[in-house]
């Protein structure tokens, strides 16, 4: 096939009139830009489309137009490349995007020779843009950025698109209700909950600026309890037309702000609602009884996504009964469940093995030639492999259960196992822990990695994760768990030992489902390590 052709010229009437060739009525992808701003699109009538843009007030400030031409282009290919360019330009962070979500073909679909256009040809396009100094970062760098993975312009699966549209519909229907309206979305780690919310906040913010929309002038927020995730959303807001950084808040800040203003927000999306506080926490400046209750009180519509398998603290302990006791008084939609796994590129048998492990069951390790799953006899050996994977693919990190002393006193604390010794994760300001180059020489925790992707994750199962030889099951030793903050308020639970165990198992769930392409495990407990190594040998025999 012929090579891609990128024609760049001034964005003016003379250049538009001079466009001539087979591509004048043929599918093309294009972008318009100046030094700070870009607009990306596709069309089959390039001269007419450029004239329309030249008459657009926003577009007039863009000085150059670049046409991306290929003789094998079809509409599916140009839609696909347009969407990819929007996401890559966003994560490149050189330009602010003028695009709105309506300009993106937002549902994943297959088409003839998609692999060629989506991979080979797109790589050629991006490399050429790099060569011309139009963009700054390689595909490799961009694809490992959290801003890329949480882009509001991401292609959605059919399941995700249906949910996005349902949320928008619910918001339009209930924006003027007298009583608060609550819509719950449930989904386990890696099913794309945050991607849907990122898409929704962008869409409703666009609608808030349209006079014909029921959401016109609505005041909307996405609440994020996790500092690392909030950094990413605010970065996105800095480069997307419809969003501002003030659209993203922590729950406590939102609640305290609303109390002062004495005015309800319109639509409030809550990411990772399983982290919301279920009791007062003066340390975090929250003095009411329950954060979800307060968010509902200060909002017209609440869309909350949660996963009860990611609850990590007693002060934010949620189960189905507690959840429905809060929302039962409000007009609610039936809980929507997202199920398709997007993060882990593992087969169902491998995902099921991890799920069973988190239920304390140890089964035979299944075969999965596409997912790199290994058990290690030495934490140092695991770290060496992680280090090599990081050199080759990026975003390979070691994480651990919270079984090692960690204090906020600006001292370094270490995870130590035999000859292995690395510091606990540091704080890198506005850069998320996994994206900091030096964090490959540290051990991450649930609090720095929850909600984020890694290409390869090495998990240290610390002293709280043991093995019962009699039952062939995981045994949880809660006294070995060093996250004292996680168990604060334990006396309020009649079944506090069960809740403690559940929290530790939930932390395992968070850690073990971070890796897109691979999961490596080292167990501190010799009995557990021996059993897992035995099963690992069985796996090799299968292959």
Short mmCIF file of C-alpha atoms in Angstrom, two decimals:
data_model
loop_
_atom_site.label_atom_id
_atom_site.label_comp_id
_atom_site.label_asym_id
_atom_site.label_seq_id
_atom_site.Cartn_x
_atom_site.Cartn_y
_atom_site.Cartn_z
CA UNK A 1 0.00 0.00 0.00
CA UNK A 2 1.11 3.57 -0.64
CA UNK A 3 2.53 5.77 2.11
CA UNK A 4 0.55 8.33 4.03
CA UNK A 5 0.62 11.88 2.67
CA UNK A 6 0.34 14.86 5.06
CA UNK A 7 -0.13 18.22 3.35
CA UNK A 8 0.31 21.28 5.59
CA UNK A 9 -0.57 24.78 4.38
CA UNK A 10 -1.84 28.11 5.74
CA UNK A 11 -5.44 28.01 6.90
CA UNK A 12 -6.86 30.69 4.59
CA UNK A 13 -9.16 31.11 1.59
CA UNK A 14 -6.34 30.97 -0.96
CA UNK A 15 -5.04 27.61 0.33
CA UNK A 16 -8.53 26.14 0.52
CA UNK A 17 -9.29 27.20 -3.07
CA UNK A 18 -6.03 25.58 -4.22
CA UNK A 19 -6.93 22.12 -2.82
CA UNK A 20 -7.05 19.84 -5.85
CA UNK A 21 -6.72 16.10 -6.32
CA UNK A 22 -8.59 12.84 -5.89
CA UNK A 23 -9.00 13.56 -2.19
CA UNK A 24 -11.32 16.57 -2.74
CA UNK A 25 -14.30 14.19 -2.59
CA UNK A 26 -12.56 11.31 -0.79
CA UNK A 27 -12.30 10.53 2.95
CA UNK A 28 -9.51 12.53 4.63
CA UNK A 29 -8.49 13.28 8.21
CA UNK A 30 -7.37 16.82 9.02
CA UNK A 31 -6.32 19.06 11.86
CA UNK A 32 -6.20 22.84 12.22
CA UNK A 33 -3.80 24.39 14.69
CA UNK A 34 -1.81 27.34 15.93
CA UNK A 35 0.93 27.18 18.57
CA UNK A 36 -1.46 26.50 21.45
CA UNK A 37 -4.73 25.09 20.10
CA UNK A 38 -5.86 22.31 17.76
CA UNK A 39 -9.04 21.05 16.15
CA UNK A 40 -9.17 17.56 14.59
CA UNK A 41 -11.73 16.19 12.16
CA UNK A 42 -12.52 14.05 9.14
CA UNK A 43 -14.56 14.72 6.01
CA UNK A 44 -15.39 13.56 2.48
CA UNK A 45 -15.76 17.13 1.16
CA UNK A 46 -12.58 18.80 2.27
CA UNK A 47 -12.94 22.18 0.51
CA UNK A 48 -16.49 22.73 1.76
CA UNK A 49 -15.56 21.63 5.27
CA UNK A 50 -12.56 23.97 5.43
CA UNK A 51 -14.70 26.89 4.21
CA UNK A 52 -17.18 26.14 7.00
CA UNK A 53 -14.34 26.17 9.53
CA UNK A 54 -12.98 29.44 8.14
CA UNK A 55 -16.37 31.02 8.92
CA UNK A 56 -16.35 29.62 12.47
CA UNK A 57 -15.36 32.21 15.09
CA UNK A 58 -13.31 29.75 17.16
CA UNK A 59 -11.58 28.14 14.20
CA UNK A 60 -10.50 31.49 12.70
CA UNK A 61 -7.70 31.76 15.25
CA UNK A 62 -6.05 28.58 13.90
CA UNK A 63 -3.27 29.37 11.43
CA UNK A 64 -2.40 26.06 9.72
CA UNK A 65 -4.34 23.22 8.17
CA UNK A 66 -2.95 19.72 7.67
CA UNK A 67 -4.66 17.14 5.47
CA UNK A 68 -3.89 13.46 6.09
CA UNK A 69 -4.42 11.57 2.85
CA UNK A 70 -4.24 7.90 1.88
CA UNK A 71 -5.64 6.26 -1.23
CA UNK A 72 -7.06 3.30 0.78
CA UNK A 73 -9.00 5.46 3.26
CA UNK A 74 -12.67 4.69 3.94
CA UNK A 75 -15.08 6.36 6.37
CA UNK A 76 -14.55 3.78 9.12
CA UNK A 77 -10.79 4.26 8.83
CA UNK A 78 -10.98 8.07 8.96
CA UNK A 79 -13.40 8.00 11.93
CA UNK A 80 -11.00 5.64 13.72
CA UNK A 81 -7.91 7.76 13.01
CA UNK A 82 -9.72 10.99 13.88
CA UNK A 83 -10.68 9.59 17.30
CA UNK A 84 -7.17 8.30 17.94
CA UNK A 85 -5.62 11.63 17.00
CA UNK A 86 -7.95 13.48 19.39
CA UNK A 87 -6.90 11.21 22.26
CA UNK A 88 -3.19 11.35 21.39
CA UNK A 89 -3.17 15.15 20.97
CA UNK A 90 -4.89 15.45 24.37
CA UNK A 91 -2.28 13.26 26.09
CA UNK A 92 0.57 14.98 24.23
CA UNK A 93 -0.42 18.09 26.27
CA UNK A 94 1.02 20.57 23.78
CA UNK A 95 -2.32 21.94 22.59
CA UNK A 96 -5.72 22.71 24.05
CA UNK A 97 -8.41 20.86 22.10
CA UNK A 98 -11.30 22.71 20.47
CA UNK A 99 -13.10 19.42 19.77
CA UNK A 100 -16.44 18.57 21.34
CA UNK A 101 -17.52 15.01 22.08
CA UNK A 102 -20.03 15.12 19.19
CA UNK A 103 -17.10 15.20 16.77
CA UNK A 104 -15.88 11.80 17.99
CA UNK A 105 -17.11 8.46 16.68
CA UNK A 106 -17.40 7.08 20.19
CA UNK A 107 -18.25 3.39 19.83
CA UNK A 108 -15.65 0.67 19.22
CA UNK A 109 -16.31 -1.32 16.06
CA UNK A 110 -14.44 -3.53 13.63
CA UNK A 111 -14.05 -2.87 9.91
CA UNK A 112 -12.12 -4.24 6.95
CA UNK A 113 -8.34 -4.03 7.50
CA UNK A 114 -8.76 -2.21 10.84
CA UNK A 115 -5.45 -3.59 12.13
CA UNK A 116 -3.60 -1.90 9.25
CA UNK A 117 -5.24 1.52 9.71
CA UNK A 118 -5.44 1.44 13.52
CA UNK A 119 -1.88 0.28 14.13
CA UNK A 120 0.49 0.41 11.15
CA UNK A 121 -0.86 3.51 9.42
CA UNK A 122 -1.52 5.42 12.63
CA UNK A 123 2.05 4.75 13.76
CA UNK A 124 3.28 6.16 10.45
CA UNK A 125 1.11 9.27 10.91
CA UNK A 126 2.27 9.93 14.46
CA UNK A 127 5.93 9.37 13.60
CA UNK A 128 5.63 11.90 10.78
CA UNK A 129 4.01 14.45 13.14
CA UNK A 130 6.94 13.93 15.53
CA UNK A 131 9.44 14.40 12.70
CA UNK A 132 7.78 17.68 11.76
CA UNK A 133 7.81 18.86 15.39
CA UNK A 134 4.03 19.19 15.43
CA UNK A 135 3.74 16.97 18.52
CA UNK A 136 6.13 16.31 21.42
CA UNK A 137 5.73 12.76 22.71
CA UNK A 138 6.13 9.27 21.24
CA UNK A 139 3.19 6.87 21.05
CA UNK A 140 4.94 4.75 23.68
CA UNK A 141 5.06 7.68 26.11
CA UNK A 142 1.48 8.76 25.43
CA UNK A 143 -0.03 5.29 25.77
CA UNK A 144 1.47 5.00 29.26
CA UNK A 145 -0.04 8.29 30.46
CA UNK A 146 -3.05 8.29 32.78
CA UNK A 147 -4.45 11.33 30.95
CA UNK A 148 -4.60 9.16 27.80
CA UNK A 149 -6.32 6.28 29.57
CA UNK A 150 -8.96 8.54 31.15
CA UNK A 151 -9.55 10.75 28.11
CA UNK A 152 -13.22 11.82 27.74
CA UNK A 153 -12.87 11.18 23.99
CA UNK A 154 -12.02 7.48 24.31
CA UNK A 155 -13.87 5.02 22.10
CA UNK A 156 -16.42 3.24 24.27
CA UNK A 157 -17.62 -0.34 24.10
CA UNK A 158 -21.30 -0.85 23.30
CA UNK A 159 -21.93 -1.54 27.01
CA UNK A 160 -20.11 1.65 28.03
CA UNK A 161 -21.84 3.75 25.37
CA UNK A 162 -25.26 2.49 26.47
CA UNK A 163 -24.43 3.49 30.04
CA UNK A 164 -23.15 6.91 28.97
CA UNK A 165 -26.35 7.58 27.03
CA UNK A 166 -28.51 6.30 29.89
CA UNK A 167 -26.80 8.66 32.35
CA UNK A 168 -27.32 11.64 30.01
CA UNK A 169 -30.99 10.66 29.57
CA UNK A 170 -31.52 10.36 33.35
CA UNK A 171 -29.90 13.76 33.89
CA UNK A 172 -32.13 15.43 31.31
CA UNK A 173 -35.27 13.80 32.73
CA UNK A 174 -34.66 14.61 36.39
CA UNK A 175 -32.77 17.92 36.38
CA UNK A 176 -35.90 19.78 37.54
CA UNK A 177 -37.18 17.22 40.07
CA UNK A 178 -38.15 18.47 43.52
CA UNK A 179 -36.37 15.59 45.25
CA UNK A 180 -32.78 14.37 44.70
CA UNK A 181 -32.36 11.60 42.14
CA UNK A 182 -29.77 8.85 42.62
CA UNK A 183 -28.37 6.45 40.03
CA UNK A 184 -25.90 3.75 41.17
CA UNK A 185 -23.42 2.01 38.88
CA UNK A 186 -21.60 -1.09 40.09
CA UNK A 187 -18.48 -2.53 38.51
CA UNK A 188 -15.34 -4.32 39.61
CA UNK A 189 -11.77 -3.17 39.01
CA UNK A 190 -10.89 -2.75 35.33
CA UNK A 191 -14.36 -2.58 33.77
CA UNK A 192 -13.97 1.05 32.65
CA UNK A 193 -16.10 2.93 35.20
CA UNK A 194 -13.85 5.99 35.25
CA UNK A 195 -13.66 6.18 31.44
CA UNK A 196 -17.47 6.37 31.28
CA UNK A 197 -17.57 9.11 33.95
CA UNK A 198 -14.87 11.10 32.16
CA UNK A 199 -16.94 10.91 28.99
CA UNK A 200 -20.14 11.88 30.84
CA UNK A 201 -18.73 14.94 32.66
CA UNK A 202 -17.39 16.26 29.37
CA UNK A 203 -20.72 15.67 27.61
CA UNK A 204 -22.89 17.28 30.30
CA UNK A 205 -20.54 20.27 30.45
CA UNK A 206 -20.96 20.69 26.68
CA UNK A 207 -24.74 20.48 27.10
CA UNK A 208 -24.59 23.05 29.91
CA UNK A 209 -23.45 25.59 27.30
CA UNK A 210 -26.24 24.83 24.79
CA UNK A 211 -29.32 27.03 25.15
CA UNK A 212 -31.60 24.33 23.68
CA UNK A 213 -30.52 21.72 26.25
CA UNK A 214 -32.42 20.94 29.49
CA UNK A 215 -28.97 21.04 31.12
CA UNK A 216 -28.24 24.62 30.00
CA UNK A 217 -26.36 26.56 32.71
CA UNK A 218 -26.28 23.49 34.98
CA UNK A 219 -23.56 23.45 37.64
CA UNK A 220 -21.87 20.04 37.56
CA UNK A 221 -19.06 18.18 39.33
CA UNK A 222 -17.09 14.97 39.27
CA UNK A 223 -15.98 14.01 42.78
CA UNK A 224 -12.83 11.96 43.27
CA UNK A 225 -11.68 10.79 46.70
CA UNK A 226 -8.25 9.73 45.52
CA UNK A 227 -5.53 12.41 45.28
CA UNK A 228 -3.66 10.63 42.47
CA UNK A 229 -6.83 10.35 40.33
CA UNK A 230 -7.77 13.98 40.98
CA UNK A 231 -4.39 15.07 39.55
CA UNK A 232 -5.19 13.25 36.30
CA UNK A 233 -8.69 14.70 35.92
CA UNK A 234 -7.41 18.23 36.51
CA UNK A 235 -4.73 17.70 33.85
CA UNK A 236 -7.45 16.64 31.40
CA UNK A 237 -9.52 19.71 32.29
CA UNK A 238 -6.58 21.95 31.40
CA UNK A 239 -6.60 20.70 27.80
CA UNK A 240 -10.29 20.17 27.01
CA UNK A 241 -12.58 22.97 25.85
CA UNK A 242 -15.71 22.10 27.86
CA UNK A 243 -14.01 21.37 31.19
CA UNK A 244 -12.46 23.49 33.91
CA UNK A 245 -10.46 22.33 36.92
CA UNK A 246 -13.23 23.48 39.25
CA UNK A 247 -15.48 20.75 37.79
CA UNK A 248 -13.36 18.26 39.77
CA UNK A 249 -13.34 18.17 43.58
CA UNK A 250 -12.75 15.89 46.52
CA UNK A 251 -15.99 14.93 48.34
CA UNK A 252 -15.16 16.77 51.59
CA UNK A 253 -14.23 19.98 49.72
CA UNK A 254 -17.45 19.76 47.71
CA UNK A 255 -19.64 19.21 50.79
CA UNK A 256 -18.05 22.04 52.78
CA UNK A 257 -18.24 24.39 49.78
CA UNK A 258 -21.94 23.64 49.24
CA UNK A 259 -22.71 24.23 52.92
CA UNK A 260 -21.16 27.69 52.71
CA UNK A 261 -22.95 28.59 49.47
CA UNK A 262 -26.26 27.11 50.68
CA UNK A 263 -27.01 26.15 47.09
CA UNK A 264 -27.36 22.73 45.51
CA UNK A 265 -25.18 21.54 42.67
CA UNK A 266 -27.06 20.18 39.68
CA UNK A 267 -25.37 16.94 38.57
CA UNK A 268 -22.70 15.29 40.73
CA UNK A 269 -20.79 12.28 39.47
CA UNK A 270 -18.97 10.31 42.18
CA UNK A 271 -16.04 8.19 41.07
CA UNK A 272 -15.08 5.31 43.37
CA UNK A 273 -17.95 5.94 45.80
CA UNK A 274 -16.69 2.98 47.84
CA UNK A 275 -14.07 5.41 49.23
CA UNK A 276 -16.68 7.80 50.67
CA UNK A 277 -16.65 8.19 54.45
CA UNK A 278 -19.41 6.47 56.41
CA UNK A 279 -18.64 8.28 59.67
CA UNK A 280 -17.23 11.65 60.81
CA UNK A 281 -13.51 12.16 60.21
CA UNK A 282 -12.28 15.46 61.74
CA UNK A 283 -8.76 14.75 60.45
CA UNK A 284 -10.15 15.10 56.90
CA UNK A 285 -12.36 18.04 57.89
CA UNK A 286 -15.58 16.00 57.58
CA UNK A 287 -17.87 16.42 60.60
CA UNK A 288 -21.19 15.01 59.31
CA UNK A 289 -22.29 11.37 59.57
CA UNK A 290 -22.01 10.08 56.01
CA UNK A 291 -20.48 11.58 52.84
CA UNK A 292 -22.92 9.99 50.38
CA UNK A 293 -25.83 11.29 52.43
CA UNK A 294 -24.33 14.80 52.40
CA UNK A 295 -23.59 14.69 48.66
CA UNK A 296 -27.22 13.72 47.96
CA UNK A 297 -28.42 16.50 50.27
CA UNK A 298 -26.42 19.09 48.33
CA UNK A 299 -27.21 17.85 44.79
CA UNK A 300 -30.16 17.51 42.45
CA UNK A 301 -28.82 14.40 40.71
CA UNK A 302 -26.15 11.99 42.00
CA UNK A 303 -24.52 9.41 39.74
CA UNK A 304 -22.28 7.17 41.89
CA UNK A 305 -20.05 4.32 40.75
CA UNK A 306 -18.83 1.86 43.32
CA UNK A 307 -17.25 -1.54 43.89
CA UNK A 308 -17.73 -3.11 47.32
CA UNK A 309 -14.62 -5.21 46.61
CA UNK A 310 -12.46 -2.07 46.74
CA UNK A 311 -13.48 -0.81 50.21
CA UNK A 312 -10.20 -0.28 52.08
CA UNK A 313 -11.07 1.41 55.41
CA UNK A 314 -13.56 0.91 58.21
CA UNK A 315 -14.38 4.62 58.21
CA UNK A 316 -15.57 4.19 54.62
CA UNK A 317 -17.04 0.71 54.93
CA UNK A 318 -19.80 0.07 52.43
CA UNK A 319 -21.87 -3.02 51.81
CA UNK A 320 -25.17 -3.43 49.93
CA UNK A 321 -27.28 -3.04 53.06
CA UNK A 322 -25.57 0.17 54.18
CA UNK A 323 -25.67 1.62 50.67
CA UNK A 324 -29.37 1.05 50.18
CA UNK A 325 -30.20 2.36 53.65
CA UNK A 326 -28.83 5.72 52.46
CA UNK A 327 -30.41 5.89 49.00
CA UNK A 328 -33.63 4.04 49.78
CA UNK A 329 -35.50 7.27 50.50
CA UNK A 330 -34.81 8.75 47.09
CA UNK A 331 -36.28 8.16 43.66
CA UNK A 332 -33.60 5.87 42.26
CA UNK A 333 -32.88 4.01 39.06
CA UNK A 334 -32.14 0.27 39.42
CA UNK A 335 -28.40 -0.31 39.93
CA UNK A 336 -26.58 -0.61 36.59
CA UNK A 337 -23.80 -3.22 36.41
CA UNK A 338 -20.73 -2.90 34.19
CA UNK A 339 -19.16 -6.32 33.66
CA UNK A 340 -16.70 -6.43 30.74
CA UNK A 341 -13.04 -6.43 31.84
CA UNK A 342 -10.93 -3.89 29.89
CA UNK A 343 -7.76 -3.47 31.91
CA UNK A 344 -6.40 -6.99 32.13
CA UNK A 345 -5.64 -8.55 28.77
CA UNK A 346 -6.17 -11.97 30.35
CA UNK A 347 -8.58 -14.75 29.47
CA UNK A 348 -11.62 -15.50 31.63
CA UNK A 349 -9.93 -18.46 33.33
CA UNK A 350 -7.06 -16.27 34.53
CA UNK A 351 -9.39 -13.50 35.77
CA UNK A 352 -11.50 -16.17 37.54
CA UNK A 353 -8.35 -17.58 39.20
CA UNK A 354 -7.58 -14.15 40.65
CA UNK A 355 -11.19 -13.71 41.76
CA UNK A 356 -11.07 -17.10 43.49
CA UNK A 357 -7.75 -16.21 45.15
CA UNK A 358 -9.35 -13.06 46.58
CA UNK A 359 -12.08 -15.34 47.96
CA UNK A 360 -9.23 -17.25 49.72
CA UNK A 361 -9.42 -20.23 47.36
CA UNK A 362 -6.21 -21.55 45.76
CA UNK A 363 -6.89 -23.36 42.50
CA UNK A 364 -4.75 -24.73 39.69
CA UNK A 365 -3.24 -21.89 37.69
CA UNK A 366 -4.80 -21.79 34.20
CA UNK A 367 -2.95 -21.49 30.93
CA UNK A 368 -3.01 -18.06 29.27
CA UNK A 369 -0.40 -17.55 26.54
CA UNK A 370 -1.37 -13.88 26.15
CA UNK A 371 -1.01 -12.88 29.82
CA UNK A 372 2.33 -13.04 31.63
CA UNK A 373 1.60 -14.63 35.02
CA UNK A 374 4.50 -15.74 37.21
CA UNK A 375 5.19 -16.80 40.78
CA UNK A 376 8.61 -15.87 42.21
CA UNK A 377 10.74 -17.53 44.85
CA UNK A 378 12.59 -14.27 45.52
CA UNK A 379 11.29 -10.68 45.73
CA UNK A 380 14.64 -9.53 44.34
CA UNK A 381 14.25 -11.77 41.28
CA UNK A 382 10.75 -10.37 40.75
CA UNK A 383 12.08 -6.83 41.01
CA UNK A 384 14.79 -7.58 38.43
CA UNK A 385 12.16 -8.78 35.95
CA UNK A 386 9.93 -5.77 36.67
CA UNK A 387 12.94 -3.52 36.05
CA UNK A 388 13.56 -5.16 32.65
CA UNK A 389 9.87 -4.96 31.71
CA UNK A 390 9.89 -1.28 32.64
CA UNK A 391 12.85 -0.64 30.34
CA UNK A 392 11.08 -2.36 27.46
CA UNK A 393 7.42 -1.41 27.94
CA UNK A 394 7.25 1.23 30.67
CA UNK A 395 4.78 1.30 33.59
CA UNK A 396 6.06 -1.84 35.30
CA UNK A 397 6.02 -1.42 39.08
CA UNK A 398 6.25 -3.33 42.36
CA UNK A 399 3.38 -2.92 44.86
CA UNK A 400 2.67 -4.53 48.21
CA UNK A 401 -0.02 -5.21 50.75
CA UNK A 402 0.15 -2.72 53.62
CA UNK A 403 2.20 -4.97 55.89
CA UNK A 404 5.17 -2.66 56.39
CA UNK A 405 5.47 0.40 58.63
CA UNK A 406 4.66 3.65 56.86
CA UNK A 407 4.43 7.06 58.55
CA UNK A 408 3.89 10.57 57.22
CA UNK A 409 6.98 12.10 58.82
CA UNK A 410 9.14 12.74 55.72
CA UNK A 411 11.35 9.77 56.53
CA UNK A 412 11.92 6.85 54.21
CA UNK A 413 10.36 3.55 55.24
CA UNK A 414 11.20 0.27 53.60
CA UNK A 415 9.65 -2.95 52.41
CA UNK A 416 12.14 -5.67 53.35
CA UNK A 417 12.05 -9.35 52.36
CA UNK A 418 15.29 -11.37 52.76
CA UNK A 419 17.80 -9.60 50.48
CA UNK A 420 15.11 -7.29 49.02
CA UNK A 421 14.84 -3.73 50.35
CA UNK A 422 13.05 -0.83 48.64
CA UNK A 423 11.40 2.32 50.03
CA UNK A 424 7.64 2.78 50.22
CA UNK A 425 6.18 5.05 47.58
CA UNK A 426 7.04 8.75 47.63
CA UNK A 427 4.89 11.80 46.92
CA UNK A 428 5.60 13.49 43.58
CA UNK A 429 3.29 16.49 43.72
CA UNK A 430 1.22 16.86 40.56
CA UNK A 431 2.76 13.77 38.93
CA UNK A 432 1.02 10.48 39.71
CA UNK A 433 3.22 7.88 41.41
CA UNK A 434 3.26 5.35 38.54
CA UNK A 435 4.15 8.03 35.96
CA UNK A 436 7.18 9.17 37.97
CA UNK A 437 10.25 7.53 36.43
CA UNK A 438 11.98 6.97 39.79
CA UNK A 439 9.02 5.09 41.30
CA UNK A 440 10.27 1.91 39.60
CA UNK A 441 12.82 1.86 42.44
CA UNK A 442 10.09 1.96 45.09
CA UNK A 443 7.20 -0.19 46.30
CA UNK A 444 3.72 1.23 45.74
CA UNK A 445 0.67 0.79 47.96
CA UNK A 446 -3.07 0.58 47.38
CA UNK A 447 -3.28 4.33 47.97
CA UNK A 448 -0.99 5.27 45.09
CA UNK A 449 -2.18 2.72 42.55
CA UNK A 450 -5.95 2.37 43.07
CA UNK A 451 -7.81 3.29 39.88
CA UNK A 452 -4.69 3.26 37.66
CA UNK A 453 -3.26 0.90 35.07
CA UNK A 454 0.18 -0.65 34.93
CA UNK A 455 1.56 -2.68 32.04
CA UNK A 456 3.11 -5.19 34.46
CA UNK A 457 2.58 -5.38 38.20
CA UNK A 458 4.69 -7.27 40.73
CA UNK A 459 2.71 -7.88 43.93
CA UNK A 460 4.38 -8.63 47.25
CA UNK A 461 1.94 -10.57 49.44
CA UNK A 462 3.16 -9.42 52.85
CA UNK A 463 2.97 -11.16 56.25
CA UNK A 464 -0.81 -10.64 56.57
CA UNK A 465 -1.38 -13.08 53.67
CA UNK A 466 -0.70 -16.63 54.89
CA UNK A 467 -1.70 -20.20 53.98
CA UNK A 468 -3.74 -22.88 55.72
CA UNK A 469 -2.32 -26.23 54.63
CA UNK A 470 -5.26 -28.11 56.14
CA UNK A 471 -7.92 -26.36 54.03
CA UNK A 472 -5.67 -25.36 51.09
CA UNK A 473 -6.92 -21.79 51.46
CA UNK A 474 -5.53 -18.32 52.02
CA UNK A 475 -5.39 -17.39 55.70
CA UNK A 476 -5.58 -13.71 56.68
CA UNK A 477 -3.53 -12.63 59.71
CA UNK A 478 -5.10 -9.27 60.52
CA UNK A 479 -2.60 -8.49 63.31
CA UNK A 480 0.18 -8.30 60.69
CA UNK A 481 -1.59 -5.58 58.67
CA UNK A 482 0.16 -2.26 59.38
CA UNK A 483 -2.46 0.11 57.94
CA UNK A 484 -3.72 1.27 61.33
CA UNK A 485 -5.88 3.94 59.68
CA UNK A 486 -7.79 1.18 57.83
CA UNK A 487 -9.04 -0.30 61.12
CA UNK A 488 -9.86 2.95 62.89
CA UNK A 489 -13.39 2.68 64.30
CA UNK A 490 -13.35 -1.13 64.52
CA UNK A 491 -15.17 -1.10 67.87
CA UNK A 492 -18.32 0.09 66.12
CA UNK A 493 -18.61 -3.19 64.24
CA UNK A 494 -19.98 -6.30 65.94
CA UNK A 495 -18.23 -8.40 63.27
CA UNK A 496 -15.05 -6.34 63.24
CA UNK A 497 -12.77 -9.35 62.59
CA UNK A 498 -14.78 -10.22 59.47
CA UNK A 499 -14.66 -6.60 58.29
CA UNK A 500 -10.88 -6.45 58.85
CA UNK A 501 -10.38 -9.60 56.79
CA UNK A 502 -12.64 -8.23 54.06
CA UNK A 503 -10.61 -4.99 53.90
CA UNK A 504 -7.33 -6.90 53.51
CA UNK A 505 -8.81 -9.13 50.80
CA UNK A 506 -10.14 -6.02 49.06
CA UNK A 507 -6.64 -4.55 49.07
CA UNK A 508 -5.43 -7.75 47.36
CA UNK A 509 -8.14 -7.28 44.75
CA UNK A 510 -6.95 -3.74 44.04
CA UNK A 511 -3.28 -4.75 43.75
CA UNK A 512 -3.68 -7.92 41.70
CA UNK A 513 -5.87 -6.28 39.04
CA UNK A 514 -3.51 -3.45 38.06
CA UNK A 515 -1.54 -5.21 35.32
CA UNK A 516 -2.68 -4.93 31.70
CA UNK A 517 -0.23 -7.49 30.31
CA UNK A 518 1.09 -9.34 33.33
CA UNK A 519 0.93 -10.14 37.04
CA UNK A 520 3.91 -11.36 39.09
CA UNK A 521 3.56 -12.57 42.68
CA UNK A 522 5.97 -13.05 45.57
CA UNK A 523 4.57 -14.36 48.87
CA UNK A 524 6.34 -13.43 52.11
CA UNK A 525 4.86 -16.44 53.91
CA UNK A 526 7.06 -19.51 53.13
CA UNK A 527 4.08 -21.93 53.18
CA UNK A 528 2.07 -19.82 50.74
CA UNK A 529 5.11 -19.22 48.54
CA UNK A 530 5.80 -22.96 48.38
CA UNK A 531 2.20 -23.76 47.44
CA UNK A 532 2.07 -21.10 44.72
CA UNK A 533 5.42 -22.25 43.29
CA UNK A 534 4.08 -25.79 43.22
CA UNK A 535 1.03 -24.62 41.25
CA UNK A 536 3.27 -22.54 38.98
CA UNK A 537 5.24 -25.67 38.03
CA UNK A 538 1.94 -27.35 37.22
CA UNK A 539 1.14 -24.45 34.90
CA UNK A 540 4.44 -24.90 33.04
CA UNK A 541 3.63 -28.60 32.61
CA UNK A 542 0.31 -27.59 31.03
CA UNK A 543 2.08 -25.42 28.50
#
